[in-house]
CSV table of C-alpha atoms (C1' of nucleotides) in Angstrom, one decimal:
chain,number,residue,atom,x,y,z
A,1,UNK,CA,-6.1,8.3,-31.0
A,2,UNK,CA,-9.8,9.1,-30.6
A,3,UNK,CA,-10.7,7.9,-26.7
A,4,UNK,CA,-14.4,6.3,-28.3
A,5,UNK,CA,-12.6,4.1,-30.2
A,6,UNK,CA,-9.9,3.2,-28.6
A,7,UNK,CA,-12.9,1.8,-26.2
A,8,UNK,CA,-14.8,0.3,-28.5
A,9,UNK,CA,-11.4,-1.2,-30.2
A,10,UNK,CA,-11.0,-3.0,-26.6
A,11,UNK,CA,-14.6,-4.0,-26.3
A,12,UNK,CA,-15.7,-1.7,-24.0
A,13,UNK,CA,-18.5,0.1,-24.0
A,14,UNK,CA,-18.2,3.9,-24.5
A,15,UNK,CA,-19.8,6.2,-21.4
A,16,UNK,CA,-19.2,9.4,-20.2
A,17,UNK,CA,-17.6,8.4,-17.4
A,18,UNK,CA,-14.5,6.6,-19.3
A,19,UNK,CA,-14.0,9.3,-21.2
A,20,UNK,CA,-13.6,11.6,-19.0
A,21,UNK,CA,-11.4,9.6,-16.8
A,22,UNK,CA,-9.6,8.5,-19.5
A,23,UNK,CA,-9.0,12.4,-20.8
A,24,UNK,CA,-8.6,13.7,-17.0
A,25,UNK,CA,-5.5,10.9,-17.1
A,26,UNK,CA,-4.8,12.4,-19.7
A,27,UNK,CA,-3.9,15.9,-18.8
A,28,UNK,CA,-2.8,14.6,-15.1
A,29,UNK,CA,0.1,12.4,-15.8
A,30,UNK,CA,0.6,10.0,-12.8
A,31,UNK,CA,-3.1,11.3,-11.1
A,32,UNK,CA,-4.2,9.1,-8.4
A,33,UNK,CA,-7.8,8.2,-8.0
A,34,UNK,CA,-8.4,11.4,-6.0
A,35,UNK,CA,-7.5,13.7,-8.4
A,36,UNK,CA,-9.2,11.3,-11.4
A,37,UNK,CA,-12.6,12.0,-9.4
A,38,UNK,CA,-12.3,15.5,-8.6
A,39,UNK,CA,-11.3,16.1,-12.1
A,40,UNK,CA,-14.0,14.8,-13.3
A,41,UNK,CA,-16.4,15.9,-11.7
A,42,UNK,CA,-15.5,19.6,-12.5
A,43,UNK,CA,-17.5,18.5,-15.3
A,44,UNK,CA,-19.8,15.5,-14.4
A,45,UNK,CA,-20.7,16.2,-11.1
A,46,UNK,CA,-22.8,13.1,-10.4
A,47,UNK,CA,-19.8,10.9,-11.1
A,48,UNK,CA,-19.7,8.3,-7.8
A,49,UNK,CA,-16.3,7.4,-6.4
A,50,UNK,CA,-17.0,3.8,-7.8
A,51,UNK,CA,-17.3,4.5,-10.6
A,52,UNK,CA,-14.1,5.9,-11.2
A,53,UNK,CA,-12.4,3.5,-9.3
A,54,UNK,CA,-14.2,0.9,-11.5
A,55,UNK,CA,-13.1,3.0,-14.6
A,56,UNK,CA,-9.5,3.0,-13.4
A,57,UNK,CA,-9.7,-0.9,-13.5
A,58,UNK,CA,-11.6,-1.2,-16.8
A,59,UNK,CA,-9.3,0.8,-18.5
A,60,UNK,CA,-6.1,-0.7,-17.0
A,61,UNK,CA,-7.3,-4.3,-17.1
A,62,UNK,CA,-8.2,-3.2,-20.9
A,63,UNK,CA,-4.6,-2.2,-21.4
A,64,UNK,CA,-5.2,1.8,-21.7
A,65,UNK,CA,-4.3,2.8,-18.6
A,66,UNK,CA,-0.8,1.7,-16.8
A,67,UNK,CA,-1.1,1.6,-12.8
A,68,UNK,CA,1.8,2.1,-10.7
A,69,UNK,CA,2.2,2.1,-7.4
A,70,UNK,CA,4.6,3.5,-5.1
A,71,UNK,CA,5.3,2.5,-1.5
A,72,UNK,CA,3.7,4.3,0.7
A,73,UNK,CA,1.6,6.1,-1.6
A,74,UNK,CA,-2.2,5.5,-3.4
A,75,UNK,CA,-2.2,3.8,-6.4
A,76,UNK,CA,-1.1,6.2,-9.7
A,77,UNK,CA,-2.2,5.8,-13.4
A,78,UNK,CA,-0.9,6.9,-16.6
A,79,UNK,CA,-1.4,7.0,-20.1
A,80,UNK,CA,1.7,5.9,-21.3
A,81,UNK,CA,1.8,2.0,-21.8
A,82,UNK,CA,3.2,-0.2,-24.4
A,83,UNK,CA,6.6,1.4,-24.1
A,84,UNK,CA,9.3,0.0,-21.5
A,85,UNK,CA,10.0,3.4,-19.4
A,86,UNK,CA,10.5,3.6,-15.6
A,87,UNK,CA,9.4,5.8,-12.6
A,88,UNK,CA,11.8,7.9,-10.0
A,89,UNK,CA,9.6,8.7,-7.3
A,90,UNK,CA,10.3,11.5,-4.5
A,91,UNK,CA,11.0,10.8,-1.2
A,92,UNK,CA,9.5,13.3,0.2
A,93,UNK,CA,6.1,14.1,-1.6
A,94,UNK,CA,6.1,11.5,-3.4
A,95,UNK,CA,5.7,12.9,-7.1
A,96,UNK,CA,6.6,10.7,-10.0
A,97,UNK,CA,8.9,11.5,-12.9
A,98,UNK,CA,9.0,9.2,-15.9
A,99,UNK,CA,12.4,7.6,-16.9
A,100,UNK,CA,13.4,6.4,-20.1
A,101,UNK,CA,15.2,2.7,-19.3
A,102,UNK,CA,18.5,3.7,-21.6
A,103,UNK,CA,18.9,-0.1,-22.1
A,104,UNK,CA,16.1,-2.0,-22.7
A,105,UNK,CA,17.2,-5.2,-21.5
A,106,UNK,CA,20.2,-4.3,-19.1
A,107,UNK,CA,22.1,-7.5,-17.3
A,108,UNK,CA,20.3,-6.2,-14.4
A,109,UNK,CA,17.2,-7.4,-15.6
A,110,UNK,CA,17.9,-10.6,-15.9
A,111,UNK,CA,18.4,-11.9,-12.7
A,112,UNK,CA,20.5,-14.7,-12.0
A,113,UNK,CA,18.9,-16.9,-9.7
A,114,UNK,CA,14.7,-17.0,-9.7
A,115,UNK,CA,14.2,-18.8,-6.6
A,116,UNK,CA,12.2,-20.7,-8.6
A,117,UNK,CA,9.8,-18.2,-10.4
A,118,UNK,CA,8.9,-18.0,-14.1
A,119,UNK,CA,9.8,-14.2,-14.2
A,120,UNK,CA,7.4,-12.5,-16.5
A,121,UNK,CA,8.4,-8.3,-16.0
A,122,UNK,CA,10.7,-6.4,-14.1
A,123,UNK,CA,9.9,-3.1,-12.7
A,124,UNK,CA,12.4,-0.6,-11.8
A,125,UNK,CA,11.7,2.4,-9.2
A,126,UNK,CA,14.2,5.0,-8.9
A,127,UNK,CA,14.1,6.9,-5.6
A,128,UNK,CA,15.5,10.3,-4.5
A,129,UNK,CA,14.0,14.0,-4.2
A,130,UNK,CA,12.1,16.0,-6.4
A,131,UNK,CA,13.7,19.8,-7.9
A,132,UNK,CA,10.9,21.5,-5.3
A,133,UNK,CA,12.0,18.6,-2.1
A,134,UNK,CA,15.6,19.0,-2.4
A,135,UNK,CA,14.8,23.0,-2.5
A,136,UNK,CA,12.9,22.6,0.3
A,137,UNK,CA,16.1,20.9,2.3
A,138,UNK,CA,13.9,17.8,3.1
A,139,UNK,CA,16.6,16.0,3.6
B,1,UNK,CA,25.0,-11.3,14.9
B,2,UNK,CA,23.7,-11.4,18.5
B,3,UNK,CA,20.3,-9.8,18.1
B,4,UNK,CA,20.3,-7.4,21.7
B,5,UNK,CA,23.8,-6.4,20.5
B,6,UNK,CA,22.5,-5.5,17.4
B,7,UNK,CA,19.7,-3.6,19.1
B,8,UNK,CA,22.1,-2.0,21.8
B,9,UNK,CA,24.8,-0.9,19.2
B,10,UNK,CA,22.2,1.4,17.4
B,11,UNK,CA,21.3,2.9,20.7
B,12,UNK,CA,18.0,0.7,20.6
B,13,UNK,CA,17.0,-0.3,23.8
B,14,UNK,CA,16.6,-4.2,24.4
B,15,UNK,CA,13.2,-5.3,25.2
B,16,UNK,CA,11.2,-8.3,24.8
B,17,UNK,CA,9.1,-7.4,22.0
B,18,UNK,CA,11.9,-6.5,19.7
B,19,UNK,CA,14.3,-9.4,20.7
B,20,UNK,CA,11.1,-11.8,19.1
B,21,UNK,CA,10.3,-9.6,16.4
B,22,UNK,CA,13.4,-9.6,14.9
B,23,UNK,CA,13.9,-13.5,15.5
B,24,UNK,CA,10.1,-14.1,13.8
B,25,UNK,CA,11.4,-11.7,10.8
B,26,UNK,CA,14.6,-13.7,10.8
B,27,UNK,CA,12.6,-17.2,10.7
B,28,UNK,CA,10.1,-16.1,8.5
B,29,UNK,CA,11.6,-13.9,5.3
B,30,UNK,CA,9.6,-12.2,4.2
B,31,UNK,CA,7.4,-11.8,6.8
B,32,UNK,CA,4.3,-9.4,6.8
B,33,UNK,CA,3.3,-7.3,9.7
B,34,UNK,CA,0.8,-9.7,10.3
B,35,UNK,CA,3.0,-12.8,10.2
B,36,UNK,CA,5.2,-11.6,12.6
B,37,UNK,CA,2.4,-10.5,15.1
B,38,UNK,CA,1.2,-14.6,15.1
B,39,UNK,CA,4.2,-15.8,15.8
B,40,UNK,CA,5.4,-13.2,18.3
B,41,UNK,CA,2.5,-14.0,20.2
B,42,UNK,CA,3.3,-17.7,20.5
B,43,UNK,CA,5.9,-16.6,22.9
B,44,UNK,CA,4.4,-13.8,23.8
B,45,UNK,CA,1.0,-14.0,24.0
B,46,UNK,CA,0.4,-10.4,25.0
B,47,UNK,CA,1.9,-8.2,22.5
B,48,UNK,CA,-0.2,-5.5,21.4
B,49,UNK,CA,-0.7,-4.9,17.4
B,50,UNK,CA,0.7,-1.2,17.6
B,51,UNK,CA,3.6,-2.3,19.9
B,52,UNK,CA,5.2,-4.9,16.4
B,53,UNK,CA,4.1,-2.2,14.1
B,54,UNK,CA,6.2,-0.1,16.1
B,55,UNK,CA,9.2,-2.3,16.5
B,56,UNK,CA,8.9,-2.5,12.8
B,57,UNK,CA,9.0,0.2,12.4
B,58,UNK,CA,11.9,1.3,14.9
B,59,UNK,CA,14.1,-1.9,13.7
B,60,UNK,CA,13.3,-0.3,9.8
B,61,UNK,CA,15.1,3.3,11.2
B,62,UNK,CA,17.5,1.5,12.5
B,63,UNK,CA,18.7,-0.3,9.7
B,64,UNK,CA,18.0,-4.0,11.4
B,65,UNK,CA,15.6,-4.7,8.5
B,66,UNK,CA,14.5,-3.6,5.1
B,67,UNK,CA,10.6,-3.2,4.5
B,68,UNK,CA,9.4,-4.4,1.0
B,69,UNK,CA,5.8,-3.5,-0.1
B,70,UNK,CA,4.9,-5.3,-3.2
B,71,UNK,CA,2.3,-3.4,-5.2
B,72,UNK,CA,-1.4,-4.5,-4.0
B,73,UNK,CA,0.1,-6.8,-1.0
B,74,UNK,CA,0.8,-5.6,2.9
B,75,UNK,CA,4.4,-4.7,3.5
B,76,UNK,CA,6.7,-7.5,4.4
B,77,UNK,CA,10.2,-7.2,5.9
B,78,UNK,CA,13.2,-9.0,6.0
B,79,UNK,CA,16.4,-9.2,7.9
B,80,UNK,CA,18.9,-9.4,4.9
B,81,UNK,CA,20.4,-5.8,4.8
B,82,UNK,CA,23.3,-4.0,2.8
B,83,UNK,CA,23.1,-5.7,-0.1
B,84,UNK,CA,21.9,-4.8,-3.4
B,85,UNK,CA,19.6,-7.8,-3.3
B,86,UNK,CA,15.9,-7.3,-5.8
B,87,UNK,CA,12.8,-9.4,-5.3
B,88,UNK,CA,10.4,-11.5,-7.5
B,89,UNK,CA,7.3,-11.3,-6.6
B,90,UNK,CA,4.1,-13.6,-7.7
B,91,UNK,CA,0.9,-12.2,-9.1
B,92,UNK,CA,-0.5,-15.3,-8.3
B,93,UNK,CA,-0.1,-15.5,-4.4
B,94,UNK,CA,2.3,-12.8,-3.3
B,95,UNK,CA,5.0,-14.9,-2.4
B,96,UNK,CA,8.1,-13.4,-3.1
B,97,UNK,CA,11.6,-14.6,-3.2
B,98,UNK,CA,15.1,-13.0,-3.1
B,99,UNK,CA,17.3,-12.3,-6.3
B,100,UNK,CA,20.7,-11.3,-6.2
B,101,UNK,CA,21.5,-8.5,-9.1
B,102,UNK,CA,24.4,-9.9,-11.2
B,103,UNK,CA,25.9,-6.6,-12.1
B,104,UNK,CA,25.5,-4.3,-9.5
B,105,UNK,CA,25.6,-0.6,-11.5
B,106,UNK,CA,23.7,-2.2,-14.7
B,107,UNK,CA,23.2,0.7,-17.5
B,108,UNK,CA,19.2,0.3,-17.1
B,109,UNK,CA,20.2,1.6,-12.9
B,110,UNK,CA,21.7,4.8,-14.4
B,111,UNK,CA,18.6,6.3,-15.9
B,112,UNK,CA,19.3,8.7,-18.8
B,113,UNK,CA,16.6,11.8,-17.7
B,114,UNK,CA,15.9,12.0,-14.6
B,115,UNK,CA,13.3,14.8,-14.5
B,116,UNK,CA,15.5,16.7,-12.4
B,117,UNK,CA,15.2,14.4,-9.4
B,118,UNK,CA,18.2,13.3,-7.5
B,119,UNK,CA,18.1,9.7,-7.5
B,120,UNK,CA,19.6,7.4,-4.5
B,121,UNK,CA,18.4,4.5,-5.1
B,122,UNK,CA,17.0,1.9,-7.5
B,123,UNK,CA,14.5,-0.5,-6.9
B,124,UNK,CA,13.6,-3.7,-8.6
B,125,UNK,CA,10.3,-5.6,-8.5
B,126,UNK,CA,10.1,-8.7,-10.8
B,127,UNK,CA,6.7,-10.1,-11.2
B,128,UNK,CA,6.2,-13.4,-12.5
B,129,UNK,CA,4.7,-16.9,-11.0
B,130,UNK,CA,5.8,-18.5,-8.1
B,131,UNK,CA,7.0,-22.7,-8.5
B,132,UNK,CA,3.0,-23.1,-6.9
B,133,UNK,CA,1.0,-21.1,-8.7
B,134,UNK,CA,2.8,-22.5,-11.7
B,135,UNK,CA,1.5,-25.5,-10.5
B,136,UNK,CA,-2.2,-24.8,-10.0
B,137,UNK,CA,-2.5,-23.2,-13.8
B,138,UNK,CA,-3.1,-19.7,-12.0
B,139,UNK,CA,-2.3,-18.0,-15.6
C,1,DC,C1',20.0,-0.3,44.6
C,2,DA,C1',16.5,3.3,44.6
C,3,DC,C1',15.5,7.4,41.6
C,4,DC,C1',14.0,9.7,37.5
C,5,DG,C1',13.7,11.0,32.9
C,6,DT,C1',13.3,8.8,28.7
C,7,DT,C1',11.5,5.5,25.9
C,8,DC,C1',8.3,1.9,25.2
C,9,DC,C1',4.0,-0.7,25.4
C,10,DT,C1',-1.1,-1.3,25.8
C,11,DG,C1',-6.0,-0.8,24.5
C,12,DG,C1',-9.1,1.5,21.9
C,13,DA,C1',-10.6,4.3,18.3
C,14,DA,C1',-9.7,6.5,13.9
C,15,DT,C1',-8.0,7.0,9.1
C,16,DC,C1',-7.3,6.2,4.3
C,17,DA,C1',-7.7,3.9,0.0
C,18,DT,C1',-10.2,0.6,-1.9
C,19,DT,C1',-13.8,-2.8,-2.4
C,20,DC,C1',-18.4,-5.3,-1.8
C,21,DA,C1',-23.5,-5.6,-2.4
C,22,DA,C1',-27.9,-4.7,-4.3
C,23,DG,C1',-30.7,-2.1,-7.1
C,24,DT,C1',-31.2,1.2,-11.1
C,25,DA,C1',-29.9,3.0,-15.5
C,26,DA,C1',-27.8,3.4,-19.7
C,27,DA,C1',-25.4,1.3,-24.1
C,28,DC,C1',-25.3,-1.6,-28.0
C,29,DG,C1',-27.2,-5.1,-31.4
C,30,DC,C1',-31.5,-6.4,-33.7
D,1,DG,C1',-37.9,1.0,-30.0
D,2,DC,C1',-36.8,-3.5,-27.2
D,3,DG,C1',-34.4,-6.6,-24.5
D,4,DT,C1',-30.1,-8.1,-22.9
D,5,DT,C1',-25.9,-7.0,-21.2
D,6,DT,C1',-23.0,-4.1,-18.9
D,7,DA,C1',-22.2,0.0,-16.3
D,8,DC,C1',-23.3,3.3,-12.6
D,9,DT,C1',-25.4,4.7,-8.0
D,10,DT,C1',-25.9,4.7,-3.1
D,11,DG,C1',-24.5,3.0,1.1
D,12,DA,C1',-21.8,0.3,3.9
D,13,DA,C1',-17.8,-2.7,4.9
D,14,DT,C1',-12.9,-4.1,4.8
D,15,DG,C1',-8.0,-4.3,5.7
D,16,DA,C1',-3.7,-2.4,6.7
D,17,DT,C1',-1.9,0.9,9.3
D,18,DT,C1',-1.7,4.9,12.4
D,19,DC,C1',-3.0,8.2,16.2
D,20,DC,C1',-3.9,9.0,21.0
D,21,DA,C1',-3.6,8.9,26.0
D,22,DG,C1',-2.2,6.6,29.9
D,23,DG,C1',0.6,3.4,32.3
D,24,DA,C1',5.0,0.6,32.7
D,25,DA,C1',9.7,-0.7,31.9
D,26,DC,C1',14.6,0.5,30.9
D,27,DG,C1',19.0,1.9,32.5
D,28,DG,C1',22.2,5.7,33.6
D,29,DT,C1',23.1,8.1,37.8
D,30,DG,C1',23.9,9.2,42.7
DNA sequence: CACCGTTCCTGGAATCATTCAAGTAAACGC
DNA sequence: GCGTTTACTTGAATGATTCCAGGAACGGTG
């Protein structure tokens, strides 16, 4: 899908900026903020850290870009939306891995008491150590 | 559960601080850091900010409570332990309430690829609209 | 029950991710 | 091209949480 009019599909207007945040999500999987903006600005040097972060919410408020965030850590986003998948994040460094939900709508998911609450998504974090972690014996 | 028991038995030692921080948490599920400071200091008008963050903390380690940290919202903790309880949480307000998994080791909790992580434990954040919000039209 | 090492608490400052504010600049429709 | 709307820039602030250094309390021991 071409990234100028996948904007312009959405309403948005197309800049430099969002595209290169949107491509620099792109080949980051899971980048955080941090990375976004040094990423980019290996090309667009001027880029201000509002910007991006303003980006970041454009594009996720526009439905491009999936944010997820992990205890403990900043604030990830991804490319991958539209499709029910998971996260397992590591203890220890706290990379994410993506995880396909095996059963989309698992007893699990539908709770049996709401306390209340019209229940609207359910969002399932995995948590353990990474290939490098458990190498590493962080335990 | 006699709370300096509790405290003793995980070679804790009993103080003042920790005896009302663990009775606000217990009053007030779902308590945030912030919460529990208040109302520690309406007993205990000189507790120091660091000194619940630490007991927090400590009673956390120790397995007294669980800390929960809803995307976007300070971290909140509560007293109810050991079980394979989930939480809905409102996008309207924050307020959160318990949920109680019906099937404990639901498919969608065994992920098919992992990404070579070693997973220990599954988390699940519903997100929906609290009885209040509802209320108020907060779409 | 006084002693002492360990553990805890206090006050103040610092950190990190993120956001607010005000002005300037660029994108799109005509 | 021209104006309106929306986006970006610079600079500073916010909120939750943590770090640091010094002083105080706990509680096992003699």
């Amino acid at each position: 899908m071409d990234p100028s009019a996948a904007l312009r599909e959405r309403g948005l207007r197309v800049t430099e900026p969002r595209l290169r945040v949107f491509e620099a999500v792109g080949r980051y999987p899971h980048a955080d903020a941090d990375t976004v903006l040094t990423e980019v600005r290996r090309t667009l040097p001027t880029v201000s850290v509002q910007a991006v972060y303003d980006v970041l919410h454009a594009l996720t408020d526009a439905g491009l870009l999936r944010r997820i965030e992990p205890a403990g850590h900043p604030a990830r986003y991804e490319r991958r939306v539209g499709d029910n998948h998971h996260h397992v994040a590591c203890r220890g460094c706290g990379a994410l891995g993506d995880v396909d939900c095996a059963v989309g709508h698992a007893p699990c998911l539908v709770p049996s008491s709401t306390s209340g609450f019209t229940i609207e998504t359910a969002e399932v974090t995995y948590w353990g150590l990474c290939p490098a972690c458990r190498a590493a014996g962080t335990t």
